[in-house]
mmCIF file of C-alpha atoms in Angstrom:
data_model
loop_
_atom_site.group_PDB
_atom_site.id
_atom_site.type_symbol
_atom_site.label_atom_id
_atom_site.label_comp_id
_atom_site.label_asym_id
_atom_site.label_seq_id
_atom_site.Cartn_x
_atom_site.Cartn_y
_atom_site.Cartn_z
ATOM 1 C CA MET F 1 -12.735 25.906 -21.816
ATOM 2 C CA THR F 2 -14.151 29.985 -22.079
ATOM 3 C CA SER F 3 -14.993 32.253 -18.856
ATOM 4 C CA LEU F 4 -17.831 33.552 -21.195
ATOM 5 C CA PRO F 5 -21.086 33.777 -18.838
ATOM 6 C CA THR F 6 -22.634 32.682 -22.330
ATOM 7 C CA ARG F 7 -21.467 30.180 -25.517
ATOM 8 C CA GLY F 8 -22.177 32.266 -27.430
ATOM 9 C CA VAL F 9 -20.954 30.883 -31.046
ATOM 10 C CA ILE F 10 -18.187 28.699 -32.117
ATOM 11 C CA ALA F 11 -16.121 30.542 -34.880
ATOM 12 C CA LEU F 12 -13.459 29.263 -37.942
ATOM 13 C CA ILE F 13 -9.947 30.797 -38.371
ATOM 14 C CA PRO F 14 -9.320 29.385 -41.912
ATOM 15 C CA ASP F 15 -5.892 29.586 -42.378
ATOM 16 C CA ALA F 16 -6.192 26.930 -39.203
ATOM 17 C CA CYS F 17 -7.727 24.532 -40.568
ATOM 18 C CA THR F 18 -5.928 21.530 -42.023
ATOM 19 C CA SER F 19 -9.341 19.913 -43.006
ATOM 20 C CA CYS F 20 -8.723 17.374 -40.842
ATOM 21 C CA MET F 21 -11.651 15.907 -40.559
ATOM 22 C CA VAL F 22 -11.159 15.565 -36.482
ATOM 23 C CA CYS F 23 -14.030 18.124 -35.959
ATOM 24 C CA VAL F 24 -16.439 16.293 -38.024
ATOM 25 C CA GLN F 25 -16.061 13.078 -36.595
ATOM 26 C CA GLU F 26 -16.306 14.585 -33.015
ATOM 27 C CA CYS F 27 -19.518 16.445 -33.876
ATOM 28 C CA PRO F 28 -22.364 14.105 -31.751
ATOM 29 C CA THR F 29 -24.959 16.387 -33.479
ATOM 30 C CA TRP F 30 -23.334 16.081 -37.478
ATOM 31 C CA CYS F 31 -23.157 19.476 -37.425
ATOM 32 C CA ILE F 32 -20.609 20.249 -39.369
ATOM 33 C CA THR F 33 -19.470 19.601 -43.080
ATOM 34 C CA ILE F 34 -15.758 20.560 -44.389
ATOM 35 C CA ASP F 35 -15.328 20.197 -48.161
ATOM 36 C CA SER F 36 -11.661 20.040 -48.999
ATOM 37 C CA HIS F 37 -9.097 19.683 -51.983
ATOM 38 C CA VAL F 38 -5.122 18.621 -52.363
ATOM 39 C CA GLU F 39 -3.096 20.710 -54.462
ATOM 40 C CA GLN F 40 0.021 19.932 -55.442
ATOM 41 C CA VAL F 41 2.928 22.834 -53.644
ATOM 42 C CA SER F 42 5.866 22.890 -55.752
ATOM 43 C CA GLU F 43 8.725 24.327 -53.522
ATOM 44 C CA GLU F 44 12.177 25.605 -54.427
ATOM 45 C CA GLY F 45 14.818 23.438 -53.579
ATOM 46 C CA ALA F 46 12.617 20.277 -52.941
ATOM 47 C CA ARG F 47 12.994 16.928 -54.834
ATOM 48 C CA ARG F 48 9.111 16.456 -55.093
ATOM 49 C CA PRO F 49 5.833 18.712 -54.835
ATOM 50 C CA ARG F 50 4.256 18.713 -51.394
ATOM 51 C CA SER F 51 0.681 17.604 -51.189
ATOM 52 C CA VAL F 52 -1.576 20.393 -49.716
ATOM 53 C CA SER F 53 -5.063 20.255 -48.116
ATOM 54 C CA VAL F 54 -7.251 22.784 -49.762
ATOM 55 C CA LEU F 55 -10.470 24.656 -47.504
ATOM 56 C CA ASP F 56 -12.972 24.668 -50.150
ATOM 57 C CA ARG F 57 -15.771 25.023 -47.535
ATOM 58 C CA PHE F 58 -16.204 25.151 -43.976
ATOM 59 C CA THR F 59 -20.119 24.812 -42.050
ATOM 60 C CA ILE F 60 -21.516 25.092 -38.620
ATOM 61 C CA ASP F 61 -25.213 24.389 -39.003
ATOM 62 C CA PHE F 62 -26.429 26.169 -35.515
ATOM 63 C CA GLY F 63 -30.222 24.304 -35.810
ATOM 64 C CA LEU F 64 -27.929 20.942 -35.029
ATOM 65 C CA CYS F 65 -25.299 22.300 -32.632
ATOM 66 C CA MET F 66 -26.250 21.303 -28.612
ATOM 67 C CA TYR F 67 -23.053 24.254 -28.710
ATOM 68 C CA CYS F 68 -21.494 21.149 -26.441
ATOM 69 C CA GLY F 69 -17.548 22.436 -27.744
ATOM 70 C CA ILE F 70 -16.283 18.950 -28.338
ATOM 71 C CA CYS F 71 -15.065 20.693 -31.612
ATOM 72 C CA VAL F 72 -13.519 23.769 -29.874
ATOM 73 C CA ASP F 73 -11.781 20.711 -27.664
ATOM 74 C CA ALA F 74 -11.413 18.105 -30.525
ATOM 75 C CA CYS F 75 -9.319 20.563 -33.167
ATOM 76 C CA PRO F 76 -5.296 19.963 -33.132
ATOM 77 C CA PHE F 77 -4.957 23.634 -34.692
ATOM 78 C CA ASP F 78 -6.725 25.098 -32.109
ATOM 79 C CA ALA F 79 -8.754 26.837 -36.155
ATOM 80 C CA LEU F 80 -12.030 26.349 -33.344
ATOM 81 C CA GLU F 81 -12.843 29.004 -31.120
ATOM 82 C CA TRP F 82 -15.786 30.334 -28.173
ATOM 83 C CA ARG F 83 -16.867 33.620 -29.578
ATOM 84 C CA PRO F 84 -19.312 35.511 -27.385
ATOM 85 C CA GLN F 85 -22.005 36.671 -30.425
ATOM 86 C CA HIS F 86 -25.131 35.399 -29.712
ATOM 87 C CA ASP F 87 -27.314 37.285 -32.599
ATOM 88 C CA TYR F 88 -27.615 35.363 -35.478
ATOM 89 C CA PRO F 89 -31.029 34.263 -36.298
ATOM 90 C CA ALA F 90 -32.329 33.354 -39.679
ATOM 91 C CA ASP F 91 -36.308 33.122 -40.897
ATOM 92 C CA THR F 92 -35.219 30.363 -42.513
ATOM 93 C CA ARG F 93 -33.884 27.321 -41.268
ATOM 94 C CA ALA F 94 -31.487 27.098 -43.966
ATOM 95 C CA GLY F 95 -30.182 30.214 -43.026
ATOM 96 C CA LEU F 96 -29.206 28.590 -39.973
ATOM 97 C CA VAL F 97 -26.136 26.836 -41.578
ATOM 98 C CA GLN F 98 -22.827 29.189 -41.728
ATOM 99 C CA GLY F 99 -19.810 29.594 -44.059
ATOM 100 C CA THR F 100 -15.969 30.157 -43.721
ATOM 101 C CA ASP F 101 -17.314 33.669 -44.088
ATOM 102 C CA GLN F 102 -19.203 33.737 -41.638
ATOM 103 C CA LEU F 103 -17.849 31.871 -38.936
ATOM 104 C CA ALA F 104 -14.621 33.407 -39.560
ATOM 105 C CA ALA F 105 -16.041 37.137 -38.988
ATOM 106 C CA TRP F 106 -17.222 36.007 -35.932
ATOM 107 C CA LEU F 107 -13.484 36.467 -34.884
ATOM 108 C CA ARG F 108 -13.571 39.880 -36.026
ATOM 109 C CA MET J 1 -12.374 20.927 -11.580
ATOM 110 C CA ILE J 2 -15.551 20.561 -9.714
ATOM 111 C CA ALA J 3 -15.865 18.849 -6.359
ATOM 112 C CA HIS J 4 -17.909 15.845 -5.593
ATOM 113 C CA GLN J 5 -19.010 13.219 -3.772
ATOM 114 C CA ILE J 6 -18.743 9.484 -4.392
ATOM 115 C CA VAL J 7 -21.059 8.136 -2.696
ATOM 116 C CA PRO J 8 -22.702 4.239 -2.448
ATOM 117 C CA PRO J 9 -26.408 3.873 -3.496
ATOM 118 C CA ASP J 10 -27.756 2.626 -0.061
ATOM 119 C CA GLU J 11 -26.040 5.498 1.651
ATOM 120 C CA TRP J 12 -27.293 8.366 -2.060
ATOM 121 C CA HIS J 13 -30.696 9.711 0.674
ATOM 122 C CA ALA J 14 -29.571 9.945 4.059
ATOM 123 C CA GLN J 15 -25.940 11.529 2.245
ATOM 124 C CA ALA J 16 -28.627 13.997 0.744
ATOM 125 C CA GLN J 17 -30.777 14.002 3.668
ATOM 126 C CA GLY J 18 -27.552 15.387 5.176
ATOM 127 C CA ALA J 19 -26.835 18.287 2.699
ATOM 128 C CA VAL J 20 -29.706 19.146 3.295
ATOM 129 C CA GLY J 21 -29.801 19.703 6.741
ATOM 130 C CA ALA J 22 -25.894 21.425 6.581
ATOM 131 C CA GLY J 23 -28.122 24.077 4.534
ATOM 132 C CA PHE J 24 -27.744 22.917 0.847
ATOM 133 C CA THR J 25 -31.282 22.833 0.581
ATOM 134 C CA PHE J 26 -32.161 24.639 -3.187
ATOM 135 C CA LEU J 27 -32.058 21.311 -5.561
ATOM 136 C CA ASP J 28 -29.699 22.804 -8.821
ATOM 137 C CA LEU J 29 -29.332 19.701 -10.914
ATOM 138 C CA LEU J 30 -30.208 15.854 -10.386
ATOM 139 C CA ALA J 31 -29.107 14.350 -14.173
ATOM 140 C CA GLY J 32 -28.062 10.483 -15.261
ATOM 141 C CA ILE J 33 -24.792 9.590 -16.982
ATOM 142 C CA ASP J 34 -24.518 6.468 -18.884
ATOM 143 C CA ARG J 35 -21.548 4.616 -18.140
ATOM 144 C CA VAL J 36 -21.914 1.222 -19.559
ATOM 145 C CA GLU J 37 -21.243 -0.770 -16.877
ATOM 146 C CA GLU J 38 -22.609 1.969 -14.377
ATOM 147 C CA ARG J 39 -25.617 4.323 -14.280
ATOM 148 C CA GLU J 40 -24.315 7.070 -12.939
ATOM 149 C CA LEU J 41 -26.491 9.836 -10.700
ATOM 150 C CA VAL J 42 -25.324 13.483 -10.225
ATOM 151 C CA LEU J 43 -27.427 15.762 -7.617
ATOM 152 C CA ARG J 44 -25.690 19.468 -7.122
ATOM 153 C CA VAL J 45 -27.421 21.007 -4.139
ATOM 154 C CA VAL J 46 -26.709 24.589 -3.602
ATOM 155 C CA ASN J 47 -27.057 27.081 0.238
ATOM 156 C CA PRO J 48 -29.281 30.151 -1.315
ATOM 157 C CA GLU J 49 -27.488 31.494 2.200
ATOM 158 C CA ASN J 50 -24.060 31.925 0.873
ATOM 159 C CA ASP J 51 -24.161 30.145 -2.832
ATOM 160 C CA GLU J 52 -22.159 27.490 -1.633
ATOM 161 C CA ALA J 53 -22.570 24.344 -3.562
ATOM 162 C CA ARG J 54 -22.353 20.468 -2.701
ATOM 163 C CA THR J 55 -21.779 17.476 -5.386
ATOM 164 C CA LEU J 56 -23.026 14.276 -4.647
ATOM 165 C CA ILE J 57 -22.395 11.467 -7.143
ATOM 166 C CA THR J 58 -23.430 7.523 -6.957
ATOM 167 C CA ARG J 59 -22.872 4.830 -9.529
ATOM 168 C CA VAL J 60 -25.487 2.175 -9.716
ATOM 169 C CA PRO J 61 -24.455 -1.247 -11.714
ATOM 170 C CA ALA J 62 -25.978 -1.587 -14.731
ATOM 171 C CA SER J 63 -27.340 -5.010 -14.257
ATOM 172 C CA ASP J 64 -29.820 -3.449 -11.147
ATOM 173 C CA PRO J 65 -30.310 0.023 -11.801
ATOM 174 C CA ARG J 66 -31.752 0.718 -8.763
ATOM 175 C CA VAL J 67 -31.315 3.623 -6.113
ATOM 176 C CA PRO J 68 -33.873 5.895 -3.483
ATOM 177 C CA SER J 69 -35.697 8.943 -5.099
ATOM 178 C CA LEU J 70 -34.824 12.151 -3.511
ATOM 179 C CA ALA J 71 -38.645 13.705 -4.140
ATOM 180 C CA ASP J 72 -39.451 13.125 -0.085
ATOM 181 C CA LEU J 73 -36.235 16.361 0.462
ATOM 182 C CA TRP J 74 -36.926 18.445 -2.620
ATOM 183 C CA ALA J 75 -40.745 17.720 -4.518
ATOM 184 C CA GLY J 76 -38.913 18.916 -7.694
ATOM 185 C CA ALA J 77 -36.309 16.161 -7.874
ATOM 186 C CA ALA J 78 -39.652 13.579 -8.799
ATOM 187 C CA TRP J 79 -39.594 15.511 -13.061
ATOM 188 C CA GLN J 80 -36.008 14.862 -12.615
ATOM 189 C CA GLU J 81 -35.804 11.165 -11.526
ATOM 190 C CA ARG J 82 -38.771 10.922 -13.854
ATOM 191 C CA GLU J 83 -36.793 11.912 -17.080
ATOM 192 C CA ILE J 84 -33.682 9.819 -15.440
ATOM 193 C CA SER J 85 -36.000 7.628 -15.346
ATOM 194 C CA GLU J 86 -37.112 6.817 -18.939
ATOM 195 C CA MET J 87 -33.911 8.117 -20.236
ATOM 196 C CA PHE J 88 -31.205 6.388 -18.993
ATOM 197 C CA ASP J 89 -34.317 3.274 -17.151
ATOM 198 C CA VAL J 90 -33.222 3.659 -13.707
ATOM 199 C CA VAL J 91 -35.789 2.702 -10.828
ATOM 200 C CA PHE J 92 -35.878 4.870 -7.893
ATOM 201 C CA ASP J 93 -37.697 3.212 -5.714
ATOM 202 C CA GLY J 94 -40.160 5.350 -3.167
ATOM 203 C CA HIS J 95 -41.161 7.128 -6.034
ATOM 204 C CA PRO J 96 -44.468 9.138 -5.292
ATOM 205 C CA ASP J 97 -45.361 9.312 -9.368
ATOM 206 C CA PRO J 98 -43.276 6.893 -11.523
ATOM 207 C CA ARG J 99 -44.577 7.755 -14.675
ATOM 208 C CA PRO J 100 -42.387 8.646 -17.772
ATOM 209 C CA LEU J 101 -42.371 12.482 -18.211
ATOM 210 C CA LEU J 102 -41.289 13.214 -21.767
ATOM 211 C CA THR J 103 -41.573 9.853 -24.269
ATOM 212 C CA ARG J 104 -45.304 8.762 -24.774
ATOM 213 C CA ASP J 105 -44.476 5.702 -26.116
ATOM 214 C CA GLU J 106 -44.151 2.643 -23.850
ATOM 215 C CA SER J 107 -41.958 0.820 -26.167
ATOM 216 C CA THR J 108 -39.537 2.828 -26.303
ATOM 217 C CA GLU J 109 -35.729 1.963 -25.677
ATOM 218 C CA PRO J 110 -33.951 4.127 -23.087
ATOM 219 C CA PRO J 111 -33.205 6.880 -25.507
ATOM 220 C CA LEU J 112 -29.865 8.791 -23.690
ATOM 221 C CA LEU J 113 -28.317 4.724 -22.861
ATOM 222 C CA LYS J 114 -25.412 3.765 -25.113
ATOM 223 C CA SER J 115 -26.285 0.730 -26.220
ATOM 224 C CA THR J 116 -30.251 2.517 -27.862
ATOM 225 C CA ALA J 117 -29.557 2.272 -31.576
ATOM 226 C CA LEU J 118 -30.195 5.450 -33.518
ATOM 227 C CA PRO J 119 -31.491 4.082 -36.778
ATOM 228 C CA GLU J 120 -32.060 7.233 -38.477
ATOM 229 C CA ARG J 121 -28.109 7.839 -38.152
ATOM 230 C CA LEU J 122 -28.297 4.554 -40.867
ATOM 231 C CA SER J 123 -30.215 7.072 -42.894
ATOM 232 C CA THR J 124 -28.459 9.901 -42.569
ATOM 233 C CA PRO J 125 -25.036 10.239 -44.879
ATOM 234 C CA TRP J 126 -22.158 10.993 -41.878
ATOM 235 C CA PRO J 127 -20.276 14.849 -42.552
ATOM 236 C CA GLY J 128 -17.266 12.437 -41.443
ATOM 237 C CA ALA J 129 -17.331 9.793 -43.483
ATOM 238 C CA ALA J 130 -16.208 12.353 -46.316
ATOM 239 C CA GLU J 131 -12.372 11.143 -46.579
ATOM 240 C CA ALA J 132 -9.894 13.839 -46.084
ATOM 241 C CA GLN J 133 -7.121 14.347 -48.327
ATOM 242 C CA GLU J 134 -9.144 12.389 -50.507
ATOM 243 C CA ARG J 135 -7.197 9.226 -49.377
ATOM 244 C CA LYS J 136 -9.013 5.759 -49.059
ATOM 245 C CA ARG J 137 -9.466 4.546 -45.288
ATOM 246 C CA ARG J 138 -8.427 0.642 -45.137
ATOM 247 C CA ARG J 139 -11.980 0.164 -42.909
ATOM 248 C CA PRO J 140 -15.179 2.426 -43.095
ATOM 249 C CA GLN J 141 -15.088 4.407 -40.470
ATOM 250 C CA LEU J 142 -18.395 3.821 -38.370
ATOM 251 C CA PRO J 143 -20.030 7.604 -36.844
ATOM 252 C CA PRO J 144 -20.472 7.751 -33.360
ATOM 253 C CA GLY J 145 -24.136 6.579 -31.972
ATOM 254 C CA VAL J 146 -23.577 3.960 -34.707
ATOM 255 C CA ARG J 147 -22.846 0.593 -34.205
ATOM 256 C CA GLN J 148 -21.655 -2.344 -36.798
ATOM 257 C CA GLU J 149 -24.058 -5.064 -35.618
ATOM 258 C CA TRP J 150 -26.385 -2.673 -37.468
ATOM 259 C CA VAL J 151 -25.388 -1.908 -40.233
ATOM 260 C CA ASP J 152 -24.724 -5.670 -40.418
ATOM 261 C CA GLU J 153 -28.718 -5.960 -39.976
ATOM 262 C CA ALA J 154 -29.334 -3.139 -42.165
ATOM 263 C CA SER J 155 -27.762 -4.522 -45.594
ATOM 264 C CA GLY J 156 -28.873 -7.955 -44.327
ATOM 265 C CA GLY J 157 -32.148 -7.160 -44.297
ATOM 266 C CA SER J 158 -32.536 -4.679 -47.399
ATOM 267 C CA ALA J 159 -30.311 -7.504 -49.726
#
């Protein structure tokens, strides 16, 4: 957990995410979605190509999120992080759904 | 780690009164937790002189969830107890006004009990159902808050 005075927002480190779906399944409000696909990666000297999960889309619907932080705790790869940003209003319901780009931008 | 003290239900009122006497006069939080076999009540009180806090916890059996009201110690506890009462089906003995606070329909199951069905979850696609790495699971996993018997009932009813 964070020692920040606010809960802020949950940010994503896309490179750390393996699309394992643990956060999606643990989320009590069903606010996280993940789309991914599997790619075969051939490596020099390897007998067979390796299956690697590639993250296509990661969204958090902050209209549903209750900031419980279970996803942050549950992530086995520490790909989710609390950040102090709090100013992300939207004028439509869909605008509260943040995708990979915004979730990663909050890391900076 | 939050330091807390677990007290039996019959000492709940006396311990809370003791806290008031010891200077913890500000009611910070009174909340319920469904532990399935038991209902847990959490009381956090603060001493406004030095900001020290004390947390008291009591557990009552789910079969007879009954605890004395603290509304005579803090008038504000009355609202929190009304909410706990409707959300977790806990009876507060001696409560001055035990009407439901937020729910209007008396036929509603206590919304925050784990046993309460979440019918909308049956009709909402669960994002967690998407298969990781496009593999098929041997047994389809049910989303949290949805029980197998509800799914069986729902599919049995529509079939």
